[in-house]
Tab-separated table of C-alpha atoms and ligand atoms in Angstrom:
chain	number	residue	atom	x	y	z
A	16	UNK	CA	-3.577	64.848	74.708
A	17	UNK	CA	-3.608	67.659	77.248
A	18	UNK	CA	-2.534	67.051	80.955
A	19	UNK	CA	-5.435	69.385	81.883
A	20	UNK	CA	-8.820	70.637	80.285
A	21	UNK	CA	-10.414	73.204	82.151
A	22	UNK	CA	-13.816	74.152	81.598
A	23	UNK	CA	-14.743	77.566	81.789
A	24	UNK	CA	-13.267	80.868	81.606
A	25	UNK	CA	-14.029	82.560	84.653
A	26	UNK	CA	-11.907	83.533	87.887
A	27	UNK	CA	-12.190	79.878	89.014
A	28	UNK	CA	-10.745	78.820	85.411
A	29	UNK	CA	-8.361	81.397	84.826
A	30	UNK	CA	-6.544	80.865	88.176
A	31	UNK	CA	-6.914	77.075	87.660
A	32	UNK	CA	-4.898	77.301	84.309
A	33	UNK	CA	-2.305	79.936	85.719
A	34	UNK	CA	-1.540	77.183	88.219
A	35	UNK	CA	-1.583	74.237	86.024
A	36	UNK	CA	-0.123	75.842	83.065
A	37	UNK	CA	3.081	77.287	85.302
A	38	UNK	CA	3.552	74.056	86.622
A	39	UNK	CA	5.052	72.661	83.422
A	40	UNK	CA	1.353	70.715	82.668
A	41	UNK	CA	-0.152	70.734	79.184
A	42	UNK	CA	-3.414	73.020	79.969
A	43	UNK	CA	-6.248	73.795	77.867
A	44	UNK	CA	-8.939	76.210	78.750
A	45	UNK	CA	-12.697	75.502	77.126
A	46	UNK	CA	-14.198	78.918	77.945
A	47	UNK	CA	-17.475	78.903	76.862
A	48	UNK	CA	-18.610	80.665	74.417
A	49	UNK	CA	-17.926	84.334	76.144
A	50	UNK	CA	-14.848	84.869	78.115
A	51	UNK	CA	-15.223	85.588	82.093
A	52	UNK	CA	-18.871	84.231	82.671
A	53	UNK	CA	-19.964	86.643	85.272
A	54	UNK	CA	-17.379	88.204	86.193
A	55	UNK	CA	-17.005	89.558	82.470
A	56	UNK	CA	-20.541	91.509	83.281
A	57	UNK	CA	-19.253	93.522	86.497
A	58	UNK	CA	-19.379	97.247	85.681
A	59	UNK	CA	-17.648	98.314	89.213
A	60	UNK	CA	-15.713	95.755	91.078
A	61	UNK	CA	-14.489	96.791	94.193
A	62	UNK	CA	-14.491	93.611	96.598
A	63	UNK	CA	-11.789	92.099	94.985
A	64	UNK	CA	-8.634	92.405	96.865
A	65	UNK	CA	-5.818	94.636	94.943
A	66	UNK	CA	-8.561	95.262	92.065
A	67	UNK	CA	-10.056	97.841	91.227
A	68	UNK	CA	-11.676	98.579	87.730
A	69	UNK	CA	-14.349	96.364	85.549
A	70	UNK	CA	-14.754	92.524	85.712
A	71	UNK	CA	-13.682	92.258	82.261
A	72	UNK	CA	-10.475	94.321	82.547
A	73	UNK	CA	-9.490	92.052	85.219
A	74	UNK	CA	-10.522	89.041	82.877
A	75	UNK	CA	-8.064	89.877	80.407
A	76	UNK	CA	-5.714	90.676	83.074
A	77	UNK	CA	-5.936	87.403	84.106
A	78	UNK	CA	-6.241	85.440	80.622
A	79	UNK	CA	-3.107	87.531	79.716
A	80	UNK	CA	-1.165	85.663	82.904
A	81	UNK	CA	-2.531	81.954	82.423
A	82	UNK	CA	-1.621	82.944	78.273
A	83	UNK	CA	1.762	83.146	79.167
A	84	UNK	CA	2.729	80.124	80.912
A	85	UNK	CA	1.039	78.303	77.688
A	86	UNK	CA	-2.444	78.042	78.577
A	87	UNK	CA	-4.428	77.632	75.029
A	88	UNK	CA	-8.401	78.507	74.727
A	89	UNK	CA	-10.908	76.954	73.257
A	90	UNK	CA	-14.290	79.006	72.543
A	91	UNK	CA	-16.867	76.535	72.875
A	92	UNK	CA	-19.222	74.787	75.334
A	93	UNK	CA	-18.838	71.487	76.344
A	94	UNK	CA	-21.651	68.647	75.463
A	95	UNK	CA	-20.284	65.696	77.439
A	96	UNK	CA	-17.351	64.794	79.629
A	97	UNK	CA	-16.272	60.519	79.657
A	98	UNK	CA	-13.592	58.446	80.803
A	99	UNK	CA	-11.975	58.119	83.974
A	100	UNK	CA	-8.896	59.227	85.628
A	101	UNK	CA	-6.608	56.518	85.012
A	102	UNK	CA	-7.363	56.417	81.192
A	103	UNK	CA	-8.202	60.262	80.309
A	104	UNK	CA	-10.665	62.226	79.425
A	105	UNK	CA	-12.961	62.862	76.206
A	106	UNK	CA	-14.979	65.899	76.480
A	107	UNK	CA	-17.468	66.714	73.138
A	108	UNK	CA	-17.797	70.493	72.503
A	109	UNK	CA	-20.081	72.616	70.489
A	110	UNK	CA	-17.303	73.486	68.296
A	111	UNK	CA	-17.990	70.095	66.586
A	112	UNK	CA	-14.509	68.940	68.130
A	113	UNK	CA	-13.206	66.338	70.804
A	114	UNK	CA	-10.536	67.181	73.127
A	115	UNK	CA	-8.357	64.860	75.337
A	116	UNK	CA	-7.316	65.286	78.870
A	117	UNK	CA	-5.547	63.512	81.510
A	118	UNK	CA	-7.573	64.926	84.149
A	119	UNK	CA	-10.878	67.696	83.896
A	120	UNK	CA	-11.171	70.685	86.087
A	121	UNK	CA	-15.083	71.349	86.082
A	122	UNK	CA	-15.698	75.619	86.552
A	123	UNK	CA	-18.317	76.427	84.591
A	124	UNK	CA	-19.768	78.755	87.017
A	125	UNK	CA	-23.726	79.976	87.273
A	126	UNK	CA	-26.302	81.048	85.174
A	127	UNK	CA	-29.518	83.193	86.192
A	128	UNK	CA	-32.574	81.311	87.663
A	129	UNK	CA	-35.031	82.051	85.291
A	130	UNK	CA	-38.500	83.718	86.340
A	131	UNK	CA	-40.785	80.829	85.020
A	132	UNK	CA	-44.324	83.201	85.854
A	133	UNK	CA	-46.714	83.785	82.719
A	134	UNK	CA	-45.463	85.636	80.481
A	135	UNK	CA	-41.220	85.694	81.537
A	136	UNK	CA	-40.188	83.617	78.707
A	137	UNK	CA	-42.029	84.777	76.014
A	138	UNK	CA	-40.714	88.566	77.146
A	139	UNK	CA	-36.916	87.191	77.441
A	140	UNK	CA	-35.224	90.319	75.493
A	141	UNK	CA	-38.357	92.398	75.109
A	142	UNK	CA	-38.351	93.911	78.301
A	143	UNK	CA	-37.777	90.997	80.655
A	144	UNK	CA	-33.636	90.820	81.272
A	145	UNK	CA	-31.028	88.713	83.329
A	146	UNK	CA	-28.075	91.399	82.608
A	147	UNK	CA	-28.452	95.149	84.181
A	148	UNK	CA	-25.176	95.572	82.881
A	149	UNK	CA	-25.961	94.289	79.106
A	150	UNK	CA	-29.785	95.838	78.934
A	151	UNK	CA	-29.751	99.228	81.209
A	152	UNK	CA	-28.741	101.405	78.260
A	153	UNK	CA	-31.931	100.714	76.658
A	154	UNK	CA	-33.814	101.926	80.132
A	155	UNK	CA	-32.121	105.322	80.152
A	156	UNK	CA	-34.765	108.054	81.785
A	157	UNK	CA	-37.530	105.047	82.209
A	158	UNK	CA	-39.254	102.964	84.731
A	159	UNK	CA	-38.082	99.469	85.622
A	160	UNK	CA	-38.495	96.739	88.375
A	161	UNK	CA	-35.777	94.478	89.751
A	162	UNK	CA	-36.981	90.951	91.079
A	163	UNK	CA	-35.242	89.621	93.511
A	164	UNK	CA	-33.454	90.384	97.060
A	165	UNK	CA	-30.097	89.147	96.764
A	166	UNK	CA	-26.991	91.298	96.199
A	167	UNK	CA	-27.280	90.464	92.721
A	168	UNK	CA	-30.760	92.194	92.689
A	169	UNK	CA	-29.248	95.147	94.518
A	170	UNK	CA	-26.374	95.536	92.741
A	171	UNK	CA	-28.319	95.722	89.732
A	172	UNK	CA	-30.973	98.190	90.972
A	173	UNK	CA	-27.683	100.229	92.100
A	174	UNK	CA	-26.420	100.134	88.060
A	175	UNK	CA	-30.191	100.528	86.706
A	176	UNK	CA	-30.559	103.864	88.915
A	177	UNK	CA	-27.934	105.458	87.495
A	178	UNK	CA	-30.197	105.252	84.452
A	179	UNK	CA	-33.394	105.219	85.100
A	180	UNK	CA	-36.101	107.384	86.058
A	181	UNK	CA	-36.984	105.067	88.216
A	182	UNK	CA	-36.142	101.663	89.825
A	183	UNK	CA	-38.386	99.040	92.074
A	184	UNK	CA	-37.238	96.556	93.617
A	185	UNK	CA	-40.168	93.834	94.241
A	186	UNK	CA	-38.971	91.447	96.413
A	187	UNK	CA	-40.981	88.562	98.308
A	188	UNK	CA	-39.445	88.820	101.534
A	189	UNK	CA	-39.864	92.006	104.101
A	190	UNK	CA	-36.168	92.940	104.606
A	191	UNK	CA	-33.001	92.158	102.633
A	192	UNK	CA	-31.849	89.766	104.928
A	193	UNK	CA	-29.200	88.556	102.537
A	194	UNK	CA	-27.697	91.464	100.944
A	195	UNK	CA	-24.899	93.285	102.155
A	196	UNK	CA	-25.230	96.357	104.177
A	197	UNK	CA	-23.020	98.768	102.239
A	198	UNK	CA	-25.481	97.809	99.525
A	199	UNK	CA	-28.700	98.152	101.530
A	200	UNK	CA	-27.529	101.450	102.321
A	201	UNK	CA	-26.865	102.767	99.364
A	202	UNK	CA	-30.024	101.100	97.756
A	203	UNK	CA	-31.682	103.751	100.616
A	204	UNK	CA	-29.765	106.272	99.619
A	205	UNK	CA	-30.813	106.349	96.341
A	206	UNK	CA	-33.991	108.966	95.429
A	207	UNK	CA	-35.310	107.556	92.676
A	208	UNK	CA	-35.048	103.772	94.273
A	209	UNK	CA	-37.953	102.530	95.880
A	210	UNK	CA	-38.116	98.456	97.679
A	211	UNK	CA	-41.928	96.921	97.826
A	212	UNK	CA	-41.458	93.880	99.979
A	213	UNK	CA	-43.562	91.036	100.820
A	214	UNK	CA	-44.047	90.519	97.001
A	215	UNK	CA	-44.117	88.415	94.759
A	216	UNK	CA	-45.586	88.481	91.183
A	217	UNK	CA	-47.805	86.463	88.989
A	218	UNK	CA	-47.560	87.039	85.588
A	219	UNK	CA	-45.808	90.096	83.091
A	220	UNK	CA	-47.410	91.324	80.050
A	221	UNK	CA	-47.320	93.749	77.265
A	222	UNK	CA	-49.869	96.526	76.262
A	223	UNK	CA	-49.343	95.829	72.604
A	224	UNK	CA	-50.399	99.620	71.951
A	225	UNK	CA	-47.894	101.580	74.345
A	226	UNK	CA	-45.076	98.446	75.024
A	227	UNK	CA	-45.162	99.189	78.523
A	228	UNK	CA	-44.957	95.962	80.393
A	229	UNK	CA	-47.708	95.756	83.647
A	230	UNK	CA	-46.185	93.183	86.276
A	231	UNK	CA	-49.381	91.470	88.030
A	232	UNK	CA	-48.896	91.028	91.466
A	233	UNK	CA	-50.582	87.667	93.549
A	234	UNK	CA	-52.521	90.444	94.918
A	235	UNK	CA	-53.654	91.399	91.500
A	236	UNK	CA	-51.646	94.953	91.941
A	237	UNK	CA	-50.470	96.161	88.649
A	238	UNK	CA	-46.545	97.626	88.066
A	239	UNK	CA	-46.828	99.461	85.177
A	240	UNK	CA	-43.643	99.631	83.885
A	241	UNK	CA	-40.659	99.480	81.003
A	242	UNK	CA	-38.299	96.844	81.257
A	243	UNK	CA	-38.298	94.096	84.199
A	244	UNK	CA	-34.820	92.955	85.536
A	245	UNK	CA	-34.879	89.325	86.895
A	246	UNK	CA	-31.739	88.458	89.557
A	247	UNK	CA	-33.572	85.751	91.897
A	248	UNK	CA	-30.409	83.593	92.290
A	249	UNK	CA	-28.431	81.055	90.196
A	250	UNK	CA	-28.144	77.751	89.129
A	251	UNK	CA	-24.602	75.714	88.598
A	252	UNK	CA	-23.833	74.672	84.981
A	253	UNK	CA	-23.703	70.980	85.162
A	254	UNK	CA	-26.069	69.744	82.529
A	255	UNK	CA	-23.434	68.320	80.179
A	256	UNK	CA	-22.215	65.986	82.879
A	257	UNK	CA	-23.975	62.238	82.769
A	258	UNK	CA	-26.446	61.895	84.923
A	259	UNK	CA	-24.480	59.222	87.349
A	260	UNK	CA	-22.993	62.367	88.784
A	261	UNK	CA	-24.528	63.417	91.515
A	262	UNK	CA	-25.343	67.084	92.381
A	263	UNK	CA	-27.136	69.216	94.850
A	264	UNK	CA	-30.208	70.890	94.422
A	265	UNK	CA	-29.059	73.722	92.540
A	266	UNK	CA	-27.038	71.307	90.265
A	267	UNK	CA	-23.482	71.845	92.067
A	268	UNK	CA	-20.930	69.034	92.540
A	269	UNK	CA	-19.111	68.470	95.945
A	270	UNK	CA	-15.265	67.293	95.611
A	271	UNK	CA	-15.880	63.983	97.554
A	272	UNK	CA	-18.825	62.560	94.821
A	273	UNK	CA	-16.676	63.342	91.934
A	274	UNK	CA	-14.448	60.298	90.124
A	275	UNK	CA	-10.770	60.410	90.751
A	276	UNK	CA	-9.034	62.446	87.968
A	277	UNK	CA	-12.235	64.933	88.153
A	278	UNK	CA	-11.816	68.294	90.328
A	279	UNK	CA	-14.115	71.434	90.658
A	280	UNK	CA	-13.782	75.354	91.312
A	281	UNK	CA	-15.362	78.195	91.661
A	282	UNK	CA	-19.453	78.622	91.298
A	283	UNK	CA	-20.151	75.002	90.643
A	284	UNK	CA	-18.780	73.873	93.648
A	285	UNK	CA	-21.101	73.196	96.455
A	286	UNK	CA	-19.503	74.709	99.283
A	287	UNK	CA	-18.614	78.368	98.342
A	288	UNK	CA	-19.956	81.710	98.704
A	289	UNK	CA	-20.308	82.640	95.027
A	290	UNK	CA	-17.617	85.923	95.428
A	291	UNK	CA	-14.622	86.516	92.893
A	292	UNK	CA	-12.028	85.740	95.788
A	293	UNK	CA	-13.589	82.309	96.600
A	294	UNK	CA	-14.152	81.237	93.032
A	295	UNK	CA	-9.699	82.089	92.326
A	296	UNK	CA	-8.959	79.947	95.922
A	297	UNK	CA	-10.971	77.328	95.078
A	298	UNK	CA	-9.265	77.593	91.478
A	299	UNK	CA	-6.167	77.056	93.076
A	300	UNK	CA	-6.995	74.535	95.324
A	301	UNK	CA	-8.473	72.018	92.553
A	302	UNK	CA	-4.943	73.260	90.239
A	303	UNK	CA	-3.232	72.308	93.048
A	304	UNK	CA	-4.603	68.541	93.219
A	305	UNK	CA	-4.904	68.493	89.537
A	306	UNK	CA	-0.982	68.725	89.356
A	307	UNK	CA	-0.500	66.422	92.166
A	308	UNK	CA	-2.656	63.634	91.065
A	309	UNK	CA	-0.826	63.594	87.363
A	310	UNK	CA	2.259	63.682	89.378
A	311	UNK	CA	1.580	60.860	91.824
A	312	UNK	CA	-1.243	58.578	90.065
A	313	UNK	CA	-0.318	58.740	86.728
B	409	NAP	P1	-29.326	84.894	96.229
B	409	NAP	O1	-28.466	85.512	97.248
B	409	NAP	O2	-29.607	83.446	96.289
B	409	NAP	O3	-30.702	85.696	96.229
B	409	NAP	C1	-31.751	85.342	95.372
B	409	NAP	C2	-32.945	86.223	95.668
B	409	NAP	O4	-33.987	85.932	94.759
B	409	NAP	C3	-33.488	86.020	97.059
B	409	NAP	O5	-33.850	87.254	97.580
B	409	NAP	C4	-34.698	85.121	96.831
B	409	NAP	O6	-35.745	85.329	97.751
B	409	NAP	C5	-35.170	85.605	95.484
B	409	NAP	N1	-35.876	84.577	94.728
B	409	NAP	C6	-35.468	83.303	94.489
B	409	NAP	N2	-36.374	82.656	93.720
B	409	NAP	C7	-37.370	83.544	93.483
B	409	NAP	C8	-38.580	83.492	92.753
B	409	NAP	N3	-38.950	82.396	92.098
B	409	NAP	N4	-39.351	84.594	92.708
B	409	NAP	C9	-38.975	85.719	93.344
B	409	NAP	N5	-37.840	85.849	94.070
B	409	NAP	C10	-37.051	84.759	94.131
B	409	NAP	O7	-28.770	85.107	94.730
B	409	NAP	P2	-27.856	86.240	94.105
B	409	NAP	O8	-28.273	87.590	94.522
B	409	NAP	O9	-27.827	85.916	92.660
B	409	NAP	O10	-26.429	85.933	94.717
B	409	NAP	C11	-25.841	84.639	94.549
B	409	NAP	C12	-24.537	84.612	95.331
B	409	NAP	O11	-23.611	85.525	94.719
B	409	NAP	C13	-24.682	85.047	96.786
B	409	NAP	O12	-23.809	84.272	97.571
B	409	NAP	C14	-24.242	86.482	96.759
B	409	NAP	O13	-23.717	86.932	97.983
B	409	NAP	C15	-23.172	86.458	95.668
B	409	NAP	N6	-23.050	87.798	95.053
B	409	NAP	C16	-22.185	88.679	95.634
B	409	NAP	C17	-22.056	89.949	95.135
B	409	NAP	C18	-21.110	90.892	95.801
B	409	NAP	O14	-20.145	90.469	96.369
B	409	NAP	N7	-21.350	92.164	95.814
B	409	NAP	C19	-22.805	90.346	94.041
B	409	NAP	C20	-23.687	89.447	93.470
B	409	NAP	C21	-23.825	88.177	94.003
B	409	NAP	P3	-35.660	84.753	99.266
B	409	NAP	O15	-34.666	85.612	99.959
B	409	NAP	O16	-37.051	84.932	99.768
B	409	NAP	O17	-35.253	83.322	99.126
């Protein structure tokens, strides 16, 4: 039995392990079935205090330190977490396996909202992406729209002009209200960006002949274009928790509802603004009572 099962591999779980792992505790990280989760995607980090480099350099920077204080991996996705905190934890994986904890650290971060218009899904990976980072090679010297208005979508239609011909960014508000301004700026600096607001679209298809995707608008304007990149927010990964669990509306679990023995970091959480900084304190923080529950309660 482990003292601690953490679950997910991202800045929230890394840190969480480093602090569980150095404190002498029995820690076992269940990472999913990619290391990092987002992070892992980030071409050019550069809001991460004393970093600077790729998100996945400073993922294995990271995994190295948590490694070393004993921290063991697992690469596979949980499918159910029971028990309580006074008797331990069972958590089911994908791996076909069942591992044993005293007490669970939930970080399993965010995934993508997906774009659920006519036409989205059956495009996923033929034109229509979640990752600028994964799919903009394939976009070099072509046209491409970015959905959305977040950082996420203008961080993305920073990476995607850098390749491109040509990058829109349709977005359904009429200013980026929620983006930062060092990336509104450069968005405006860039020549070959251009932002349609007050937007939103209604369907995506494909011209079978040419594989050029045209983007219908609710105004029945058509984006003619080659790839689509969707970043319209995220959802927390809590779907392999039972149902008695309560969450928010985008799935997220607050420290208070959860059952004692039970902590959450990064993403997931319900109170954070999803950054790299906030997803290692809050890491800490739930290592922190992790360590001090075993000590006290147990
Ligand atoms: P976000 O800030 O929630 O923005 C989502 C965007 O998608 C909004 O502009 C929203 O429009 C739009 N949207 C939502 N549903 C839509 C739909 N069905 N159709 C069309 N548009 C839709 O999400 P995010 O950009 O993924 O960022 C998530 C969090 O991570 C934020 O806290 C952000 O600051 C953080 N983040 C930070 C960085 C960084 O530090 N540089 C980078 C990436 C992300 P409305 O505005 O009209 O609602």
């Amino acid at each position: 039995m482990y003292d601690v099962i953490i679950l997910g591999s991202g800045p929230a779980g890394l840190t969480a392990a480093l602090y569980t792992a150095r404190a002498g505790k029995k820690t076992l990280i269940i990472g999913g079935d990619k290391l990092g989760g987002q992070t892992a995607g980030i071409a050019v980090l550069e809001n991460y205090p004393g970093w600077k480099g790729t998100g996945m350099e400073l993922t294995h920077f990271m995994k190295d330190q948590a490694t070393s204080f004993g921290t063991e991996f697992a690469f596979a996705s949980a499918k159910s977490v029971v028990g309580d905190g006074e008797h331990g934890f069972t958590i089911s994986a994908d791996d076909g396996k069942e591992y044993k904890s005293k007490v669970v650290i939930i970080a399993t971060g965010a995934s993508p909202r997906k774009l659920t218009i006519e036409g989205a899904r059956e495009l996923f990976g033929k034109g229509v992406s979640y990752c600028a980072t994964c799919d903009g090679f394939f976009y070099n010297d072509r046209s491409v729209l970015v959905i959305g208005g977040g950082n996420s979508a203008l961080n993305d239609a920073l990476y995607l002009a850098d390749l491109a011909k040509s990058v829109k960014i349709v977005y359904r508000g009429s200013a980026f209200t929620r983006a930062e301004q060092v990336l509104i700026d450069r968005v405006k600096s860039k020549n070959n960006v251009e932002c349609i607001f007050n937007t939103e679209l209604k369907s995506i298809l494909q011209n079978p002949e040419t594989q050029e995707l045209i983007a219908k608008t609710m105004d029945n304007k058509e984006l003619v274009c080659d790839g689509v990149f969707v970043a319209i927010g995220h959802e927390a990964n809590t779907d392999f928790l039972s149902e008695d669990i309560k969450r928010d509306d985008m799935g997220r679990l607050a420290p208070a509802d959860l059952p004692p023995g039970m902590f959450v970091a990064g993403d997931v959480h319900s109170n954070i603004k999803m950054q790299i900084a906030t997803a290692v304190g809050t890491g800490c923080e739930a290592a922190i009572e992790a360590i001090g529950y075993i000590n006290t309660r147990l």
